[in-house]
Short mmCIF file of C-alpha atoms and ligand atoms in Angstrom, two decimals:
data_model
loop_
_atom_site.label_atom_id
_atom_site.label_comp_id
_atom_site.label_asym_id
_atom_site.label_seq_id
_atom_site.Cartn_x
_atom_site.Cartn_y
_atom_site.Cartn_z
CA UNK A 202 34.87 -43.91 2.66
CA UNK A 203 32.00 -46.33 1.82
CA UNK A 204 31.87 -49.44 4.06
CA UNK A 205 31.88 -53.04 2.96
CA UNK A 206 30.78 -56.00 4.82
CA UNK A 207 31.23 -59.99 4.28
CA UNK A 208 31.17 -63.28 6.32
CA UNK A 209 32.18 -66.38 5.91
CA UNK A 210 31.22 -69.80 7.81
CA UNK A 211 33.78 -71.44 9.97
CA UNK A 212 32.61 -74.99 8.90
CA UNK A 213 35.43 -76.80 7.92
CA UNK A 214 39.30 -76.78 8.43
CA UNK A 215 39.95 -75.22 5.76
CA UNK A 216 38.50 -72.38 3.38
CA UNK A 217 38.49 -73.64 -0.57
CA UNK A 218 39.16 -71.94 -3.81
CA UNK A 219 35.55 -71.22 -3.98
CA UNK A 220 35.99 -69.05 -1.13
CA UNK A 221 38.96 -67.53 -1.97
CA UNK A 222 38.58 -66.66 -5.77
CA UNK A 223 34.58 -66.01 -5.46
CA UNK A 224 34.87 -63.95 -2.20
CA UNK A 225 38.06 -63.42 0.15
CA UNK A 226 40.28 -61.88 -2.81
CA UNK A 227 37.47 -59.44 -3.46
CA UNK A 228 37.75 -58.76 0.61
CA UNK A 229 41.35 -57.80 0.26
CA UNK A 230 41.11 -55.79 -2.63
CA UNK A 231 37.99 -53.76 -1.30
CA UNK A 232 39.70 -53.14 2.03
CA UNK A 233 42.11 -50.48 0.20
CA UNK A 234 39.40 -48.04 -0.83
CA UNK A 235 36.77 -48.77 1.89
CA UNK A 236 35.91 -48.96 5.29
CA UNK A 237 35.75 -52.70 5.84
CA UNK A 238 34.22 -55.14 8.40
CA UNK A 239 34.71 -58.93 7.89
CA UNK A 240 33.39 -61.55 10.20
CA UNK A 241 33.57 -65.18 10.83
CA UNK A 242 29.66 -66.50 11.31
CA UNK A 243 29.76 -68.85 14.05
CA UNK A 244 26.04 -68.27 14.86
CA UNK A 245 25.59 -69.34 11.10
CA UNK A 246 27.30 -72.19 11.32
CA UNK A 247 25.30 -73.86 14.42
CA UNK A 248 22.32 -74.04 12.12
CA UNK A 249 23.67 -77.26 11.39
CA UNK A 250 25.09 -79.45 14.26
CA UNK A 251 28.71 -78.54 15.27
CA UNK A 252 31.00 -80.42 17.69
CA UNK A 253 32.09 -77.14 20.32
CA UNK A 254 35.45 -78.33 20.35
CA UNK A 255 35.90 -78.34 16.67
CA UNK A 256 33.59 -74.93 15.94
CA UNK A 257 36.17 -73.26 18.35
CA UNK A 258 39.30 -74.53 16.60
CA UNK A 259 37.76 -73.78 13.20
CA UNK A 260 36.97 -70.07 14.00
CA UNK A 261 40.52 -69.68 15.01
CA UNK A 262 41.86 -71.11 11.63
CA UNK A 263 39.24 -69.31 10.10
CA UNK A 264 40.92 -66.23 11.57
CA UNK A 265 44.50 -67.37 10.77
CA UNK A 266 43.46 -67.79 7.33
CA UNK A 267 42.04 -64.32 6.84
CA UNK A 268 45.08 -62.92 7.97
CA UNK A 269 47.08 -65.20 5.66
CA UNK A 270 45.03 -64.11 2.85
CA UNK A 271 45.79 -60.51 3.02
CA UNK A 272 42.58 -59.01 5.35
CA UNK A 273 44.56 -56.44 7.29
CA UNK A 274 43.63 -55.80 10.89
CA UNK A 275 44.91 -52.45 10.49
CA UNK A 276 42.25 -51.55 7.92
CA UNK A 277 39.58 -53.90 8.35
CA UNK A 278 37.48 -54.84 11.67
CA UNK A 279 37.90 -58.62 11.58
CA UNK A 280 35.65 -60.30 14.09
CA UNK A 281 33.54 -63.09 15.19
CA UNK A 282 29.71 -62.87 14.85
CA UNK A 283 28.70 -64.02 18.16
CA UNK A 284 30.86 -61.52 20.04
CA UNK A 285 28.79 -58.89 18.69
CA UNK A 286 25.29 -59.63 19.91
CA UNK A 287 23.39 -56.84 17.93
CA UNK A 288 23.49 -59.15 15.06
CA UNK A 289 21.33 -61.93 16.63
CA UNK A 290 19.40 -59.01 18.37
CA UNK A 291 18.51 -57.37 15.10
CA UNK A 292 17.72 -61.03 13.49
CA UNK A 293 15.03 -61.10 15.95
CA UNK A 294 13.39 -57.72 14.99
CA UNK A 295 13.76 -58.83 11.26
CA UNK A 296 12.47 -62.09 11.84
CA UNK A 297 9.32 -60.13 12.63
CA UNK A 298 9.13 -58.37 9.65
CA UNK A 299 9.68 -61.52 7.15
CA UNK A 300 6.99 -63.58 5.77
CA UNK A 301 6.86 -67.26 6.25
CA UNK A 302 6.26 -67.82 2.54
CA UNK A 303 9.08 -65.40 1.86
CA UNK A 304 11.59 -67.46 4.30
CA UNK A 305 10.43 -70.41 2.50
CA UNK A 306 11.18 -69.31 -1.10
CA UNK A 307 15.13 -69.20 -0.02
CA UNK A 308 16.60 -71.77 -2.05
CA UNK A 309 19.57 -72.56 0.03
CA UNK A 310 16.85 -74.14 3.03
CA UNK A 311 15.53 -76.25 0.43
CA UNK A 312 18.75 -77.17 -0.70
CA UNK A 313 20.29 -77.80 2.94
CA UNK A 314 17.16 -79.73 4.15
CA UNK A 315 16.62 -81.94 1.28
CA UNK A 316 18.36 -84.46 2.70
CA UNK A 317 16.85 -85.30 6.10
CA UNK A 318 13.61 -83.55 5.13
CA UNK A 319 12.29 -80.60 6.22
CA UNK A 320 11.26 -81.76 9.77
CA UNK A 321 14.80 -82.67 10.67
CA UNK A 322 16.27 -79.21 10.01
CA UNK A 323 16.38 -76.41 12.58
CA UNK A 324 14.23 -73.71 12.84
CA UNK A 325 17.78 -71.72 12.79
CA UNK A 326 18.21 -73.18 9.12
CA UNK A 327 14.93 -71.63 8.27
CA UNK A 328 15.94 -68.23 9.46
CA UNK A 329 19.55 -68.13 8.58
CA UNK A 330 19.02 -65.58 5.54
CA UNK A 331 17.34 -63.16 8.17
CA UNK A 332 20.30 -63.33 10.40
CA UNK A 333 22.60 -62.82 7.48
CA UNK A 334 20.04 -59.68 6.37
CA UNK A 335 20.93 -58.32 10.26
CA UNK A 336 24.65 -58.71 9.64
CA UNK A 337 24.70 -56.78 6.55
CA UNK A 338 22.06 -54.04 7.66
CA UNK A 339 23.59 -53.07 11.02
CA UNK A 340 26.78 -51.54 9.10
CA UNK A 341 25.17 -49.82 6.69
CA UNK A 342 27.69 -51.04 4.09
CA UNK A 343 27.75 -49.80 0.07
CA UNK A 344 28.70 -53.39 -1.06
CA UNK A 345 28.85 -56.81 -0.39
CA UNK A 346 31.86 -59.04 -1.63
CA UNK A 347 30.23 -62.74 -2.22
CA UNK A 348 29.84 -65.19 -4.48
CA UNK A 349 26.84 -65.96 -6.69
CA UNK A 350 25.40 -68.25 -4.06
CA UNK A 351 24.32 -65.50 -1.92
CA UNK A 352 22.81 -63.26 -4.38
CA UNK A 353 19.03 -64.74 -3.32
CA UNK A 354 20.48 -63.82 0.56
CA UNK A 355 21.24 -60.19 -0.74
CA UNK A 356 17.96 -59.56 -2.29
CA UNK A 357 16.16 -60.86 0.64
CA UNK A 358 18.28 -58.12 2.67
CA UNK A 359 17.33 -55.30 0.40
CA UNK A 360 13.65 -56.33 0.33
CA UNK A 361 14.11 -56.22 4.44
CA UNK A 362 15.53 -52.91 4.72
CA UNK A 363 13.43 -51.38 2.38
CA UNK A 364 10.40 -52.51 4.32
CA UNK A 365 12.01 -51.54 7.51
CA UNK A 366 12.81 -47.82 6.20
CA UNK A 367 9.48 -47.95 4.78
CA UNK A 368 7.25 -48.99 7.80
CA UNK A 369 9.00 -46.94 10.36
CA UNK A 370 11.83 -44.27 9.00
CA UNK A 371 14.73 -44.62 6.78
CA UNK A 372 17.24 -46.43 8.74
CA UNK A 373 18.98 -48.75 6.51
CA UNK A 374 20.97 -48.76 3.34
CA UNK A 375 20.15 -50.64 0.44
CA UNK A 376 23.36 -52.96 0.13
CA UNK A 377 25.03 -53.83 -3.34
CA UNK A 378 25.98 -57.13 -3.91
CA UNK A 379 29.68 -57.08 -5.19
CA UNK A 380 29.87 -60.50 -7.29
CA UNK A 381 32.84 -60.66 -9.86
CA UNK A 382 31.29 -62.23 -12.96
CA UNK A 383 34.74 -64.20 -13.58
CA UNK A 384 34.94 -65.96 -10.46
CA UNK A 385 31.08 -65.86 -9.04
CA UNK A 386 30.60 -69.80 -8.93
CA UNK A 387 34.11 -71.94 -8.99
CA UNK A 388 32.74 -75.64 -9.84
CA UNK A 389 33.81 -78.89 -8.50
CA UNK A 390 36.92 -80.36 -10.16
CA UNK A 391 35.05 -83.93 -10.30
CA UNK A 392 31.70 -82.19 -11.23
CA UNK A 393 32.05 -79.33 -12.75
CA UNK A 394 28.31 -78.19 -13.44
CA UNK A 395 28.11 -78.43 -9.41
CA UNK A 396 29.89 -75.50 -7.17
CA UNK A 397 32.78 -76.64 -5.17
CA UNK A 398 31.34 -76.54 -1.84
CA UNK A 399 32.28 -77.51 1.76
CA UNK A 400 29.60 -79.65 2.23
CA UNK A 401 28.53 -80.92 -1.09
CA UNK A 402 31.79 -81.76 -2.78
CA UNK A 403 33.71 -84.89 -2.72
CA UNK A 404 37.59 -84.43 -1.28
CA UNK A 405 39.00 -85.36 -5.05
CA UNK A 406 36.22 -82.35 -6.30
CA UNK A 407 37.73 -79.49 -3.73
CA UNK A 408 40.74 -77.69 -3.33
CA UNK A 409 41.44 -76.76 0.08
CA UNK A 410 43.86 -73.58 0.62
CA UNK A 411 45.27 -75.55 3.65
CA UNK A 412 45.66 -79.03 1.72
CA UNK A 413 49.08 -80.59 1.24
CA UNK A 414 50.23 -78.71 -1.93
CA UNK A 415 51.10 -82.14 -3.43
CA UNK A 416 47.65 -83.27 -2.79
CA UNK A 417 46.16 -80.20 -4.49
CA UNK A 418 48.38 -80.49 -7.83
CA UNK A 419 47.18 -83.96 -8.07
CA UNK A 420 43.67 -83.01 -7.87
CA UNK A 421 43.88 -80.65 -10.77
CA UNK A 422 45.91 -83.10 -12.74
CA UNK A 423 42.49 -85.56 -12.23
CA UNK A 424 40.31 -82.85 -12.80
CA UNK A 425 37.35 -83.94 -14.80
CA UNK A 426 37.38 -82.82 -18.62
CA UNK A 427 35.47 -83.51 -21.61
CA UNK A 428 36.51 -86.10 -24.30
CA UNK A 429 37.74 -83.69 -26.44
CA UNK A 430 40.83 -82.21 -26.52
CA UNK A 431 40.56 -78.31 -27.56
CA UNK A 432 41.38 -75.58 -24.70
CA UNK A 433 38.75 -73.44 -25.17
CA UNK A 434 36.41 -71.37 -22.41
CA UNK A 435 33.02 -72.54 -22.91
CA UNK A 436 31.12 -73.16 -19.70
CA UNK A 437 28.31 -75.18 -21.45
CA UNK A 438 30.33 -77.72 -23.49
CA UNK A 439 33.17 -77.49 -21.74
CA UNK A 440 32.34 -76.78 -18.04
CA UNK A 441 35.75 -78.61 -16.65
CA UNK A 442 38.02 -77.10 -18.73
CA UNK A 443 36.81 -73.64 -18.27
CA UNK A 444 36.73 -74.03 -14.63
CA UNK A 445 40.39 -74.63 -15.12
CA UNK A 446 41.11 -71.64 -17.07
CA UNK A 447 39.02 -69.81 -14.68
CA UNK A 448 40.85 -70.82 -11.73
CA UNK A 449 44.21 -70.32 -14.07
CA UNK A 450 43.28 -67.04 -14.92
CA UNK A 451 42.53 -65.87 -11.40
CA UNK A 452 45.95 -66.90 -9.91
CA UNK A 453 48.02 -65.37 -12.75
CA UNK A 454 46.14 -62.46 -14.13
CA UNK A 455 46.52 -63.67 -17.44
CA UNK A 456 43.54 -63.40 -19.49
CA UNK A 457 41.36 -66.48 -20.73
CA UNK A 458 41.94 -65.42 -24.32
CA UNK A 459 45.82 -65.41 -23.68
CA UNK A 460 45.81 -68.88 -22.12
CA UNK A 461 43.44 -70.17 -25.00
CA UNK A 462 46.10 -69.14 -27.17
CA UNK A 463 48.88 -70.05 -25.10
CA UNK A 464 47.48 -73.61 -25.20
CA UNK A 465 45.97 -74.10 -28.66
CA UNK A 466 46.82 -77.52 -29.87
CA UNK A 467 48.34 -78.59 -26.49
CA UNK A 468 45.55 -80.56 -24.83
CA UNK A 469 44.31 -80.84 -21.59
CA UNK A 470 47.26 -82.53 -19.74
CA UNK A 471 49.56 -79.70 -20.49
CA UNK A 472 47.30 -77.19 -19.44
CA UNK A 473 46.56 -79.33 -16.15
CA UNK A 474 50.12 -79.37 -15.40
CA UNK A 475 50.90 -76.00 -15.64
CA UNK A 476 47.93 -75.33 -13.38
CA UNK A 477 49.18 -77.54 -11.00
CA UNK A 478 52.44 -75.65 -10.39
CA UNK A 479 50.55 -72.36 -10.50
CA UNK A 480 48.30 -73.86 -7.36
CA UNK A 481 51.32 -75.31 -5.79
CA UNK A 482 53.26 -71.85 -5.86
CA UNK A 483 49.77 -70.12 -4.68
CA UNK A 484 48.88 -72.29 -1.63
CA UNK A 485 52.47 -73.14 -0.31
CA UNK A 486 53.06 -69.99 0.90
CA UNK A 487 49.33 -69.86 2.14
CA UNK A 488 49.57 -72.61 3.98
CA UNK A 489 52.93 -71.59 5.98
CA UNK A 490 51.71 -68.26 6.86
CA UNK A 491 48.45 -69.88 8.33
CA UNK A 492 50.20 -72.54 10.35
CA UNK A 493 52.54 -69.74 11.61
CA UNK A 494 49.53 -67.53 12.49
CA UNK A 495 47.90 -70.50 14.36
CA UNK A 496 50.91 -70.73 16.50
CA UNK A 497 50.15 -67.71 18.36
CA UNK A 498 46.44 -68.12 19.41
CA UNK A 499 46.68 -65.29 21.90
CA UNK A 500 47.47 -62.85 19.27
CA UNK A 501 44.65 -63.87 17.23
CA UNK A 502 42.42 -63.52 20.04
CA UNK A 503 43.39 -60.13 20.51
CA UNK A 504 43.05 -59.10 16.88
CA UNK A 505 39.14 -60.52 17.06
CA UNK A 506 38.34 -59.07 20.37
CA UNK A 507 39.54 -55.73 19.01
CA UNK A 508 37.57 -56.07 15.54
CA UNK A 509 34.35 -56.76 17.96
CA UNK A 510 35.04 -53.64 19.76
CA UNK A 511 35.43 -51.90 16.55
CA UNK A 512 32.30 -53.66 14.88
CA UNK A 513 30.42 -53.58 18.31
CA UNK A 514 30.23 -50.07 18.59
CA UNK A 515 28.94 -49.01 15.02
CA UNK A 516 26.35 -52.14 15.07
CA UNK A 517 25.19 -51.22 18.67
CA UNK A 518 24.40 -47.63 17.52
CA UNK A 519 22.52 -48.81 14.19
CA UNK A 520 20.56 -51.30 16.91
CA UNK A 521 19.76 -48.37 19.35
CA UNK A 522 17.94 -46.47 16.20
CA UNK A 523 15.96 -49.78 15.32
CA UNK A 524 14.78 -50.29 18.74
CA UNK A 525 13.73 -46.95 19.20
CA UNK A 526 12.06 -46.82 15.88
CA UNK A 527 10.14 -50.02 16.78
CA UNK A 528 8.89 -48.42 19.83
CA UNK A 529 10.92 -50.42 22.64
CA UNK A 530 11.47 -48.61 25.76
CA UNK A 531 15.25 -47.92 26.51
CA UNK A 532 16.84 -49.10 29.86
CA UNK A 533 17.69 -46.32 32.39
P1 LIG B 261 30.16 -69.16 3.03
O1 LIG B 261 30.70 -69.64 4.41
O2 LIG B 261 29.61 -70.61 2.29
O3 LIG B 261 31.19 -68.78 1.76
C1 LIG B 261 32.01 -67.80 1.89
C2 LIG B 261 32.04 -67.05 0.62
O4 LIG B 261 32.58 -68.20 -0.38
C3 LIG B 261 31.55 -67.97 -1.12
N1 LIG B 261 31.76 -69.02 -2.34
C4 LIG B 261 31.98 -69.11 -3.32
N2 LIG B 261 32.35 -68.33 -4.41
C5 LIG B 261 32.38 -68.76 -5.82
N3 LIG B 261 32.46 -70.04 -6.22
C6 LIG B 261 32.09 -71.05 -4.88
N4 LIG B 261 32.28 -72.39 -5.45
C7 LIG B 261 31.70 -70.82 -3.63
N5 LIG B 261 31.46 -71.28 -2.58
C8 LIG B 261 31.41 -70.08 -1.74
C9 LIG B 261 30.44 -67.50 -0.91
O5 LIG B 261 29.25 -66.74 -2.24
C10 LIG B 261 30.41 -66.68 -0.16
O6 LIG B 261 31.02 -65.26 0.00
N6 LIG B 261 25.63 -67.13 4.03
C11 LIG B 261 27.55 -67.03 4.08
C12 LIG B 261 28.28 -66.59 5.22
C13 LIG B 261 27.31 -65.05 5.68
C14 LIG B 261 27.59 -63.57 5.16
C15 LIG B 261 26.71 -62.96 5.99
C16 LIG B 261 27.92 -63.06 3.88
C17 LIG B 261 26.53 -64.92 6.61
N7 LIG B 261 26.51 -63.73 7.05
C18 LIG B 261 26.66 -61.62 5.57
C19 LIG B 261 27.88 -62.20 3.57
C20 LIG B 261 27.22 -60.75 4.64
C21 LIG B 261 28.01 -68.72 3.58
O7 LIG B 261 27.65 -69.20 3.92
O8 LIG B 261 29.16 -68.24 3.03
#
């Protein structure tokens, strides 16, 4: 079975609808026919300052949410990045293959360092995409299910894989991004031309999976829409309404066409009211399940340790090949 791999950062108390619809749902779907590796990117998280206690809690919360979303430890290796040292080790080798200018072109660094100025950003934030390339290449996956914002990092990953294969010997498989067009960019409810984001969105623009469901319903009902009244999917002219239709369609399986017909002549209020109910129905059991899983932290730690053992064996084998090809002398 072809492998799939993806990761998510534990940088908030809860994942949001963008994470879920853009990525996690595809993780769950792909685990059926593939050999999956899914991890919590705690080493990426520390590229910006984190409170250690909070980071530890959020990592466990992330694990509980992955399980609640349907990632199945019987089928998938679920693990924490820092528990598999090969990620950082391959990261170093790949840093030495990356041009400074090439790293500088990564737009995420530009965006994230824009606020405090480049001088205040960590070097880890700069080399972030190279660690991500290592995360991926260690497992030789066929597909990497992510949202649109990760596309550039996937391109760098493929470039580095090709460069290594060419310079040394064919070692890495070139991974394909797996990005579902419909849900690749869920937008901010208050600013529907921007992506919904843990760090960038205001609280009323973002729906967290672990929010109080009544609060999420309220956010949907007060989402920004344009001044017209026609329910029509048109991301250019009607980004707010289109985002709501995207979320509605993704959660119910109804097509956008079907929804447009159903709400024709009814206005935005009806659409928002019904979508609020759909969202409550989805998040309520998700939240209950996550909180239940969090009560047994030993069990979560055990799942993660088993995942790290499975992933570690695969990652170590790749790293051994890499070290050998680079010319490192093995110990013993
Ligand atoms: P992160 O933690 O920011 O987001 C996790 C996943 O959610 C997707 N996503 C979205 N999709 C659609 N609409 C949105 N508004 C939205 N916001 C987030 C992201 O695209 C991502 O798939 N660099 C990664 C973590 C990572 C990784 C990896 C991913 C580290 N190593 C290796 C894949 C492979 C990140 O910051 O994701």
